[in-house]
CSV table of C-alpha atoms in Angstrom, one decimal:
chain,number,residue,atom,x,y,z
E,1,MET,CA,223.4,56.5,135.2
E,2,ASP,CA,221.6,59.4,137.0
E,3,VAL,CA,219.3,60.8,134.3
E,4,ARG,CA,219.5,64.2,136.0
E,5,ASP,CA,223.1,64.4,134.8
E,6,LEU,CA,221.8,64.8,131.3
E,7,LEU,CA,219.8,67.9,132.0
E,8,ARG,CA,222.7,70.2,131.1
E,9,GLY,CA,220.9,72.9,129.1
E,10,GLU,CA,222.9,73.7,125.9
E,11,PHE,CA,226.4,72.5,125.2
E,12,ARG,CA,228.8,72.0,122.3
E,13,CYS,CA,229.5,68.3,121.6
E,14,GLU,CA,232.6,66.6,120.1
E,15,CYS,CA,230.5,65.7,117.1
E,16,GLY,CA,230.3,69.3,116.1
E,17,MET,CA,226.6,69.8,117.0
E,18,THR,CA,225.2,71.9,119.8
E,19,HIS,CA,222.9,69.8,121.9
E,20,SER,CA,220.3,71.1,124.3
E,21,CYS,CA,217.6,69.8,126.6
E,22,GLU,CA,215.2,72.2,128.3
E,23,ILE,CA,213.7,69.7,130.8
E,24,LYS,CA,214.0,71.2,134.4
E,25,THR,CA,213.3,68.0,136.4
E,26,ILE,CA,212.9,64.3,135.8
E,27,LEU,CA,211.7,62.8,139.1
E,28,VAL,CA,211.2,59.0,139.3
E,29,GLU,CA,210.8,57.7,142.8
E,30,LYS,CA,208.4,56.3,145.3
E,31,GLY,CA,205.9,59.0,146.4
E,32,ALA,CA,206.9,61.4,143.7
E,33,LEU,CA,203.4,62.8,143.4
E,34,ALA,CA,203.8,64.6,146.7
E,35,ALA,CA,206.5,66.8,145.1
E,36,ILE,CA,204.3,68.1,142.3
E,37,PRO,CA,203.1,71.3,144.1
E,38,SER,CA,206.7,72.3,144.9
E,39,LEU,CA,207.8,71.7,141.4
E,40,LEU,CA,205.1,74.0,140.1
E,41,GLN,CA,205.8,76.7,142.6
E,42,GLY,CA,205.2,80.1,141.0
E,43,HIS,CA,202.3,78.8,139.0
E,44,ASN,CA,198.7,79.6,140.0
E,45,ASN,CA,196.3,78.4,137.3
E,46,VAL,CA,196.6,74.8,136.1
E,47,LEU,CA,194.9,73.0,133.3
E,48,LEU,CA,194.8,69.3,134.3
E,49,VAL,CA,194.4,66.8,131.4
E,50,SER,CA,193.3,63.2,132.1
E,51,ASP,CA,191.0,60.4,130.9
E,52,GLY,CA,188.7,57.8,132.3
E,53,ASN,CA,191.7,55.6,133.2
E,54,THR,CA,194.1,58.1,134.6
E,55,ARG,CA,191.8,60.4,136.6
E,56,PRO,CA,190.8,57.6,139.1
E,57,LEU,CA,194.3,56.2,139.1
E,58,CYS,CA,196.0,59.4,140.3
E,59,GLY,CA,194.6,62.4,138.5
E,60,ALA,CA,192.1,63.2,141.3
E,61,ARG,CA,195.0,63.0,143.8
E,62,VAL,CA,197.1,65.4,141.7
E,63,ARG,CA,194.2,67.8,141.6
E,64,ALA,CA,193.7,67.6,145.4
E,65,LEU,CA,197.5,68.2,145.9
E,66,LEU,CA,197.4,71.3,143.7
E,67,GLU,CA,194.2,72.7,145.2
E,68,GLY,CA,195.6,72.0,148.6
E,69,THR,CA,198.3,74.6,148.0
E,70,GLY,CA,195.8,77.2,146.7
E,71,MET,CA,196.2,76.7,143.0
E,72,ARG,CA,193.2,77.1,140.7
E,73,VAL,CA,192.6,73.9,138.7
E,74,GLU,CA,190.6,73.6,135.5
E,75,GLU,CA,190.1,70.1,134.0
E,76,ALA,CA,190.1,68.8,130.4
E,77,PHE,CA,188.7,65.4,131.1
E,78,PHE,CA,188.3,62.7,128.4
E,79,ASP,CA,185.3,60.8,129.9
E,80,THR,CA,186.2,57.5,128.4
E,81,LYS,CA,188.3,54.4,129.2
E,82,ALA,CA,188.8,53.7,125.5
E,83,LEU,CA,191.9,54.8,123.6
E,84,VAL,CA,191.8,58.5,122.9
E,85,ILE,CA,192.9,59.4,119.4
E,86,PRO,CA,195.2,62.5,119.3
E,87,ASP,CA,193.3,64.0,116.4
E,88,GLU,CA,191.9,67.4,115.5
E,89,ALA,CA,188.9,66.9,117.8
E,90,SER,CA,191.0,65.9,120.8
E,91,ILE,CA,193.3,68.9,120.3
E,92,ALA,CA,190.4,71.3,120.1
E,93,PHE,CA,188.9,69.7,123.3
E,94,VAL,CA,192.1,70.4,125.3
E,95,ASP,CA,192.7,73.8,123.7
E,96,ALA,CA,189.1,74.9,124.6
E,97,HIS,CA,189.9,74.5,128.3
E,98,VAL,CA,192.9,76.9,128.1
E,99,SER,CA,192.0,80.3,129.5
E,100,GLN,CA,193.8,83.6,129.6
E,101,GLN,CA,194.7,82.8,133.2
E,102,THR,CA,196.2,79.3,132.5
E,103,ASP,CA,199.9,79.4,133.2
E,104,VAL,CA,200.8,75.7,133.1
E,105,ILE,CA,199.3,72.4,131.7
E,106,VAL,CA,199.6,69.2,133.7
E,107,GLY,CA,198.9,65.9,131.9
E,108,VAL,CA,198.2,62.7,133.8
E,109,GLY,CA,198.7,59.7,131.6
E,110,SER,CA,201.1,58.3,129.0
E,111,GLY,CA,201.4,58.5,125.2
E,112,VAL,CA,198.2,60.2,124.0
E,113,VAL,CA,197.8,62.5,127.0
E,114,ASN,CA,201.5,63.5,126.8
E,115,ASP,CA,201.3,64.3,123.1
E,116,LEU,CA,198.1,66.3,123.4
E,117,CYS,CA,199.6,68.3,126.3
E,118,LYS,CA,202.9,68.8,124.5
E,119,TYR,CA,201.1,70.0,121.3
E,120,VAL,CA,198.6,72.4,123.0
E,121,SER,CA,201.2,73.8,125.4
E,122,PHE,CA,203.6,74.5,122.6
E,123,THR,CA,200.9,76.3,120.5
E,124,ARG,CA,199.8,78.2,123.5
E,125,LYS,CA,203.4,79.0,124.6
E,126,LEU,CA,202.9,77.4,128.0
E,127,PRO,CA,205.1,75.0,130.0
E,128,TYR,CA,203.8,71.6,130.8
E,129,MET,CA,204.3,68.8,133.2
E,130,ILE,CA,203.6,65.1,132.5
E,131,VAL,CA,202.7,62.8,135.4
E,132,ALA,CA,203.5,59.4,133.9
E,133,THR,CA,201.1,56.6,134.7
E,134,ALA,CA,202.9,53.8,132.8
E,135,PRO,CA,206.5,53.1,131.7
E,136,SER,CA,205.1,52.5,128.2
E,137,MET,CA,206.9,54.7,125.6
E,138,ASP,CA,209.9,57.1,125.1
E,139,GLY,CA,208.0,60.2,124.2
E,140,TYR,CA,207.8,61.6,127.8
E,141,ALA,CA,211.1,63.5,127.3
E,142,SER,CA,211.1,64.2,123.5
E,143,LYS,CA,210.1,67.2,121.5
E,144,GLY,CA,208.0,65.1,119.1
E,145,ALA,CA,204.2,65.2,119.4
E,146,ALA,CA,202.7,62.3,117.4
E,147,MET,CA,199.3,63.3,116.2
E,148,ILE,CA,196.7,61.9,113.8
E,149,ILE,CA,195.9,64.8,111.4
E,150,SER,CA,193.5,64.2,108.5
E,151,GLY,CA,193.8,60.5,109.2
E,152,MET,CA,197.7,60.5,108.8
E,153,LYS,CA,200.3,60.1,111.5
E,154,VAL,CA,202.2,63.4,111.8
E,155,THR,CA,205.0,64.0,114.3
E,156,TYR,CA,205.3,67.7,115.1
E,157,THR,CA,208.4,69.2,116.6
E,158,THR,CA,207.2,71.1,119.7
E,159,HIS,CA,209.0,71.3,123.0
E,160,VAL,CA,209.9,69.1,125.9
E,161,ALA,CA,208.1,68.8,129.2
E,162,SER,CA,209.5,71.1,131.8
E,163,TRP,CA,208.8,68.5,134.5
E,164,ILE,CA,208.5,64.7,134.2
E,165,VAL,CA,207.2,62.9,137.3
E,166,GLY,CA,207.0,59.1,137.7
E,167,ASP,CA,205.8,57.8,141.0
E,168,THR,CA,206.9,54.1,141.2
E,169,ASP,CA,203.9,53.4,143.3
E,170,ILE,CA,201.8,54.3,140.3
E,171,LEU,CA,204.1,52.9,137.6
E,172,CYS,CA,204.4,49.5,139.2
E,173,GLY,CA,200.6,49.1,139.1
E,174,ALA,CA,200.4,49.8,135.3
E,175,PRO,CA,198.8,47.1,133.2
E,176,MET,CA,201.5,44.5,132.2
E,177,GLU,CA,200.7,45.3,128.6
E,178,MET,CA,202.0,48.8,129.2
E,179,ILE,CA,205.2,47.6,130.9
E,180,ARG,CA,205.8,45.2,128.0
E,181,ALA,CA,205.2,48.2,125.6
E,182,GLY,CA,207.9,50.2,127.3
E,183,ILE,CA,210.3,47.4,127.0
E,184,GLY,CA,209.4,47.0,123.3
E,185,ASP,CA,209.9,50.7,122.6
E,186,ILE,CA,213.4,50.5,124.2
E,187,LEU,CA,214.4,47.4,122.4
E,188,GLY,CA,213.3,48.9,119.1
E,189,LYS,CA,216.4,51.1,119.3
E,190,TYR,CA,218.5,48.1,118.1
E,191,ALA,CA,216.8,48.7,114.7
E,192,SER,CA,216.7,52.5,114.8
E,193,LEU,CA,220.3,52.8,115.7
E,194,ASN,CA,221.3,50.6,112.8
E,195,ASP,CA,219.1,52.5,110.5
E,196,TRP,CA,220.7,55.7,111.6
E,197,LYS,CA,224.2,54.4,111.0
E,198,LEU,CA,223.1,53.2,107.5
E,199,ALA,CA,221.7,56.6,106.8
E,200,CYS,CA,224.9,58.3,107.8
E,201,LEU,CA,226.8,55.9,105.5
E,202,LEU,CA,224.5,56.1,102.5
E,203,ASN,CA,222.5,59.3,102.9
E,204,ASP,CA,225.3,61.5,104.4
E,205,GLU,CA,223.4,62.3,107.6
E,206,PRO,CA,225.1,63.6,110.7
E,207,HIS,CA,226.2,61.3,113.5
E,208,CYS,CA,227.0,61.7,117.2
E,209,GLN,CA,228.9,59.0,119.1
E,210,ARG,CA,227.7,60.5,122.4
E,211,ILE,CA,224.1,59.9,121.5
E,212,GLU,CA,224.8,56.5,120.1
E,213,ASP,CA,226.6,55.4,123.3
E,214,LEU,CA,223.8,56.9,125.4
E,215,ILE,CA,221.1,54.9,123.6
E,216,GLN,CA,223.2,51.7,123.5
E,217,GLY,CA,223.8,51.9,127.3
E,218,GLU,CA,220.0,52.1,127.9
E,219,LEU,CA,219.4,49.2,125.5
E,220,ASP,CA,221.9,47.1,127.5
E,221,ALA,CA,220.3,48.1,130.8
E,222,CYS,CA,216.8,47.3,129.6
E,223,ALA,CA,217.7,43.9,128.3
E,224,ALA,CA,219.3,43.0,131.6
E,225,ASN,CA,216.3,44.4,133.6
E,226,ILE,CA,213.5,42.5,131.9
E,227,PRO,CA,213.0,39.7,134.4
E,228,ALA,CA,212.8,42.1,137.3
E,229,CYS,CA,210.3,44.3,135.4
E,230,MET,CA,208.1,41.3,134.8
E,231,ARG,CA,208.1,40.8,138.6
E,232,ARG,CA,207.1,44.5,139.0
E,233,GLU,CA,210.1,45.3,141.2
E,234,PRO,CA,209.9,49.0,142.0
E,235,ALA,CA,213.7,49.5,141.3
E,236,ALA,CA,213.4,47.8,137.9
E,237,ILE,CA,210.2,49.7,136.9
E,238,GLY,CA,211.8,52.9,137.9
E,239,ARG,CA,214.9,52.1,135.9
E,240,LEU,CA,212.7,51.3,132.9
E,241,MET,CA,211.0,54.7,133.2
E,242,GLU,CA,214.4,56.4,133.4
E,243,SER,CA,215.6,54.6,130.3
E,244,LEU,CA,212.5,55.8,128.5
E,245,ALA,CA,213.2,59.3,129.6
E,246,VAL,CA,216.9,59.0,128.5
E,247,MET,CA,215.7,58.0,125.1
E,248,GLY,CA,213.7,61.2,125.0
E,249,VAL,CA,216.7,63.2,126.1
E,250,SER,CA,218.7,61.7,123.3
E,251,ILE,CA,216.0,62.8,120.8
E,252,ALA,CA,216.2,66.3,122.3
E,253,TYR,CA,220.0,66.3,121.9
E,254,MET,CA,219.7,65.3,118.3
E,255,GLY,CA,216.8,67.7,117.5
E,256,SER,CA,214.8,64.9,116.0
E,257,SER,CA,213.8,61.3,116.6
E,258,ARG,CA,216.4,60.2,114.0
E,259,PRO,CA,218.5,57.9,116.4
E,260,ALA,CA,215.4,56.4,118.1
E,261,SER,CA,212.9,55.9,115.4
E,262,GLY,CA,213.6,53.9,112.2
E,263,SER,CA,212.1,51.1,110.2
E,264,GLU,CA,210.6,49.5,113.3
E,265,HIS,CA,208.6,52.7,114.0
E,266,HIS,CA,207.6,52.9,110.4
E,267,PHE,CA,206.1,49.5,110.7
E,268,SER,CA,204.3,50.5,113.9
E,269,HIS,CA,202.9,53.7,112.2
E,270,PHE,CA,201.8,51.6,109.3
E,271,PHE,CA,199.8,49.3,111.6
E,272,GLU,CA,198.2,52.2,113.3
E,273,ILE,CA,197.4,54.3,110.2
E,274,THR,CA,196.0,51.4,108.1
E,275,GLY,CA,194.1,50.2,111.1
E,276,ILE,CA,192.4,53.5,111.4
E,277,ILE,CA,191.8,53.7,107.6
E,278,HIS,CA,190.4,50.2,107.2
E,279,GLY,CA,188.8,49.7,110.6
E,280,ARG,CA,191.3,47.1,111.8
E,281,ASP,CA,192.5,46.6,115.4
E,282,TYR,CA,196.1,47.3,116.2
E,283,PHE,CA,198.4,47.0,119.2
E,284,CYS,CA,199.5,49.9,121.4
E,285,HIS,CA,202.6,51.7,120.1
E,286,GLY,CA,205.3,50.0,122.2
E,287,LEU,CA,204.0,46.4,121.5
E,288,ASP,CA,203.9,47.1,117.8
E,289,VAL,CA,207.4,48.5,118.0
E,290,GLY,CA,208.6,45.4,119.8
E,291,TYR,CA,207.2,43.0,117.3
E,292,ALA,CA,208.2,45.2,114.4
E,293,THR,CA,211.8,45.1,115.6
E,294,VAL,CA,211.9,41.4,115.1
E,295,LEU,CA,210.6,41.8,111.5
E,296,SER,CA,213.0,44.7,110.9
E,297,GLN,CA,216.0,42.7,112.1
E,298,ARG,CA,215.0,39.6,110.1
E,299,LEU,CA,214.7,41.8,107.0
E,300,ARG,CA,217.9,43.6,107.7
E,301,TYR,CA,220.0,40.5,108.0
E,302,GLN,CA,218.8,39.3,104.6
E,303,LEU,CA,220.9,42.1,103.1
E,304,LEU,CA,224.0,40.1,104.0
E,305,ASN,CA,222.8,37.6,101.3
E,306,ALA,CA,222.2,40.2,98.6
E,307,ASP,CA,224.5,40.2,95.6
E,308,PRO,CA,225.7,43.7,94.7
E,309,ALA,CA,226.0,42.6,91.0
E,310,ALA,CA,222.2,42.3,91.0
E,311,PHE,CA,221.5,45.8,92.3
E,312,ALA,CA,219.4,48.0,90.0
E,313,HIS,CA,217.6,51.3,90.4
E,314,ALA,CA,214.1,51.1,89.0
E,315,PHE,CA,210.8,52.8,89.8
E,316,ASP,CA,207.5,52.5,88.0
E,317,ALA,CA,205.6,55.6,89.3
E,318,ALA,CA,202.2,54.5,87.9
E,319,ALA,CA,202.3,51.0,89.4
E,320,TRP,CA,203.5,52.5,92.7
E,321,LYS,CA,200.6,54.9,92.8
E,322,ASP,CA,198.2,52.1,92.2
E,323,GLU,CA,199.6,50.2,95.1
E,324,ILE,CA,199.6,53.2,97.4
E,325,ARG,CA,195.9,53.7,96.6
E,326,ARG,CA,195.2,50.1,97.4
E,327,VAL,CA,197.1,50.1,100.7
E,328,PHE,CA,196.2,53.6,102.0
E,329,ALA,CA,192.8,54.1,100.3
E,330,SER,CA,191.4,57.5,101.5
E,331,ARG,CA,194.8,58.7,102.6
E,332,ALA,CA,196.7,57.8,99.4
E,333,SER,CA,196.9,61.3,98.0
E,334,GLU,CA,198.7,62.5,101.1
E,335,VAL,CA,201.2,59.6,101.0
E,336,ILE,CA,201.9,60.2,97.3
E,337,ALA,CA,202.3,64.0,97.8
E,338,LEU,CA,204.8,63.3,100.7
E,339,GLN,CA,207.0,61.0,98.6
E,340,GLU,CA,206.9,63.3,95.5
E,341,GLU,CA,208.2,66.1,97.8
E,342,VAL,CA,210.8,63.9,99.5
E,343,GLY,CA,212.1,62.6,96.2
E,344,PHE,CA,213.9,59.4,97.4
E,345,TYR,CA,212.4,57.4,94.5
E,346,ARG,CA,214.2,59.7,92.0
E,347,VAL,CA,217.7,59.2,93.6
E,348,ASP,CA,219.9,56.5,92.1
E,349,ARG,CA,222.2,55.4,94.9
E,350,VAL,CA,223.3,52.0,93.4
E,351,GLN,CA,226.9,53.0,92.7
E,352,LYS,CA,227.4,54.5,96.2
E,353,ILE,CA,225.9,51.4,97.7
E,354,ARG,CA,228.1,49.1,95.7
E,355,GLU,CA,231.2,51.1,96.7
E,356,ARG,CA,230.2,51.0,100.4
E,357,TRP,CA,228.8,47.5,100.5
E,358,PRO,CA,231.5,46.1,102.8
E,359,ASP,CA,230.8,49.0,105.3
E,360,VAL,CA,227.0,48.3,105.0
E,361,CYS,CA,227.5,44.7,105.9
E,362,ARG,CA,229.8,45.6,108.8
E,363,THR,CA,227.2,48.0,110.1
E,364,ILE,CA,224.4,45.5,109.9
E,365,ARG,CA,226.4,43.0,112.0
E,366,THR,CA,226.7,45.6,114.8
E,367,SER,CA,223.0,45.0,115.6
E,368,PRO,CA,221.4,41.8,116.9
E,369,THR,CA,219.6,39.3,114.7
E,370,GLY,CA,215.9,39.1,114.7
E,371,GLU,CA,216.1,35.9,116.7
E,372,GLU,CA,218.3,37.5,119.3
E,373,VAL,CA,215.8,40.4,119.7
E,374,LEU,CA,212.9,37.9,119.9
E,375,ALA,CA,214.6,36.0,122.7
E,376,MET,CA,214.8,39.2,124.7
E,377,LEU,CA,211.2,40.1,124.0
E,378,GLN,CA,210.0,36.6,124.9
E,379,ALA,CA,211.4,37.2,128.4
E,380,ALA,CA,208.8,40.1,128.5
E,381,GLY,CA,206.0,37.8,127.3
E,382,TYR,CA,206.1,38.6,123.6
E,383,ARG,CA,204.9,35.8,121.3
E,384,MET,CA,205.1,36.0,117.5
E,385,GLU,CA,201.8,34.2,117.2
E,386,GLU,CA,200.2,37.2,118.9
E,387,LEU,CA,201.5,39.3,116.0
E,388,THR,CA,200.2,37.0,113.3
E,389,ALA,CA,196.9,36.7,115.0
E,390,MET,CA,196.5,40.5,115.0
E,391,TYR,CA,197.8,41.1,111.5
E,392,PRO,CA,197.1,38.9,108.5
E,393,GLU,CA,200.1,37.9,106.4
E,394,ALA,CA,199.1,40.2,103.6
E,395,VAL,CA,199.2,43.2,105.9
E,396,LEU,CA,202.6,42.2,107.3
E,397,ARG,CA,204.0,41.9,103.7
E,398,ASP,CA,202.5,45.2,102.7
E,399,CYS,CA,203.9,46.8,105.8
E,400,MET,CA,207.5,45.8,104.9
E,401,ILE,CA,207.1,47.3,101.4
E,402,TYR,CA,205.0,50.4,102.0
E,403,ALA,CA,205.6,51.6,105.6
E,404,LYS,CA,208.6,53.6,104.3
E,405,ASP,CA,206.2,55.8,102.2
E,406,LEU,CA,204.6,57.2,105.4
E,407,LYS,CA,207.8,59.0,106.3
E,408,ASP,CA,210.7,61.1,104.9
E,409,ARG,CA,213.4,59.1,106.8
E,410,TYR,CA,216.1,57.0,105.2
E,411,THR,CA,216.2,53.5,106.7
E,412,GLN,CA,217.0,49.9,105.5
E,413,LEU,CA,213.6,50.0,103.8
E,414,TRP,CA,214.9,52.6,101.4
E,415,LEU,CA,218.2,50.8,101.0
E,416,TRP,CA,216.2,47.7,99.8
E,417,GLN,CA,214.2,50.0,97.5
E,418,ASP,CA,217.4,51.5,96.2
E,419,ILE,CA,218.8,48.2,95.1
E,420,GLY,CA,215.5,47.0,93.6
E,421,LEU,CA,215.0,44.1,96.0
E,422,LEU,CA,212.4,45.3,98.6
E,423,ARG,CA,209.5,43.2,97.4
E,424,TRP,CA,211.7,40.1,97.0
E,425,ALA,CA,213.1,40.5,100.5
E,426,ALA,CA,209.7,41.3,102.1
E,427,ASN,CA,208.2,38.1,100.8
E,428,ARG,CA,211.1,36.1,102.2
E,429,VAL,CA,210.9,37.3,105.9
E,430,ARG,CA,209.6,34.6,108.3
E,431,LEU,CA,206.6,36.0,110.2
E,432,ASN,CA,206.2,33.4,113.0
């Protein structure tokens, strides 16, 4: 697939929805940096955003290329090699460098830099370009900006990048952890696609076969491409970057991350948020998603052993709030407020689930098992002992029970909650 074929503007789909993608250019090739000035033709005042890792990698070269064509460049430089948290302080830092003359923002980096540029450019009504430094996540082409606001993970719907540039000379040199993360973020779609189909079945959500097929095609390509990515072959790394961009385009088509973010992303967000709250280490996003997909699929396949006769809707609000306060501590009130607004706990879906149980089981079987996903990830260097070394068993069990409370999205986690067996199932999942 040529990713440029997907940049079709707005069109009416067979599913009944109108899809759109406002990205002008996705350029992934050797020497792509040289094309940046021509892509930005017509712009004169650039805000360049980078950090202590990405400025020496290629941010300084990007600035030189822009200034070489007469553009004025202002820099918002995070002078650190540590992970920048996309919180209120980081947003304010970037925003403070936007002047009345700024007419485009250019980010040099991956996840955090992209999200910050996406968020600030949207609030300032400016276009932005992302110069990718690693094939590490699928947010390059999406409208979602994942921020940490008041200590909580909040994904804002903003706008897409006007230009996405991936120079394979740069991408191939990314730390192997970042390449593994990109693979993990792609393979996580096995779980998110299945969660989406379950939500269409049980929560009456809209579906688009075009988007499903698009994501499934990139999943298949990624799985076949893993050995070559591990050898850092430029064609393979470029293809991985394109797959990540395609995932973002599919999110833009849907208007939300619904097809590409499910229970596996909820687990990842849980690790990050509780890590920040309790001062614990956590993996980068894509690695967390990869490992979480194994857990998600192991949990999902336990549904095939559930007995519909035992399903029961039950919710003890007081006990739940006590547990939320234990798990989320200082951020518990926000979690409780979110779920009281969403109202999933108040809905009794047991009868619908019983009636559609054969369809639920058929849907589950359309996705790979946890062991099949693990075999793919092992080819990319994933080892479950790395997960259990990072997160104690108690954290992993809590994750499977309470990660759903961080979001307003129906997934298999809410299905388990609906039938009254979530805690039972979470305690049965093999972790190693």
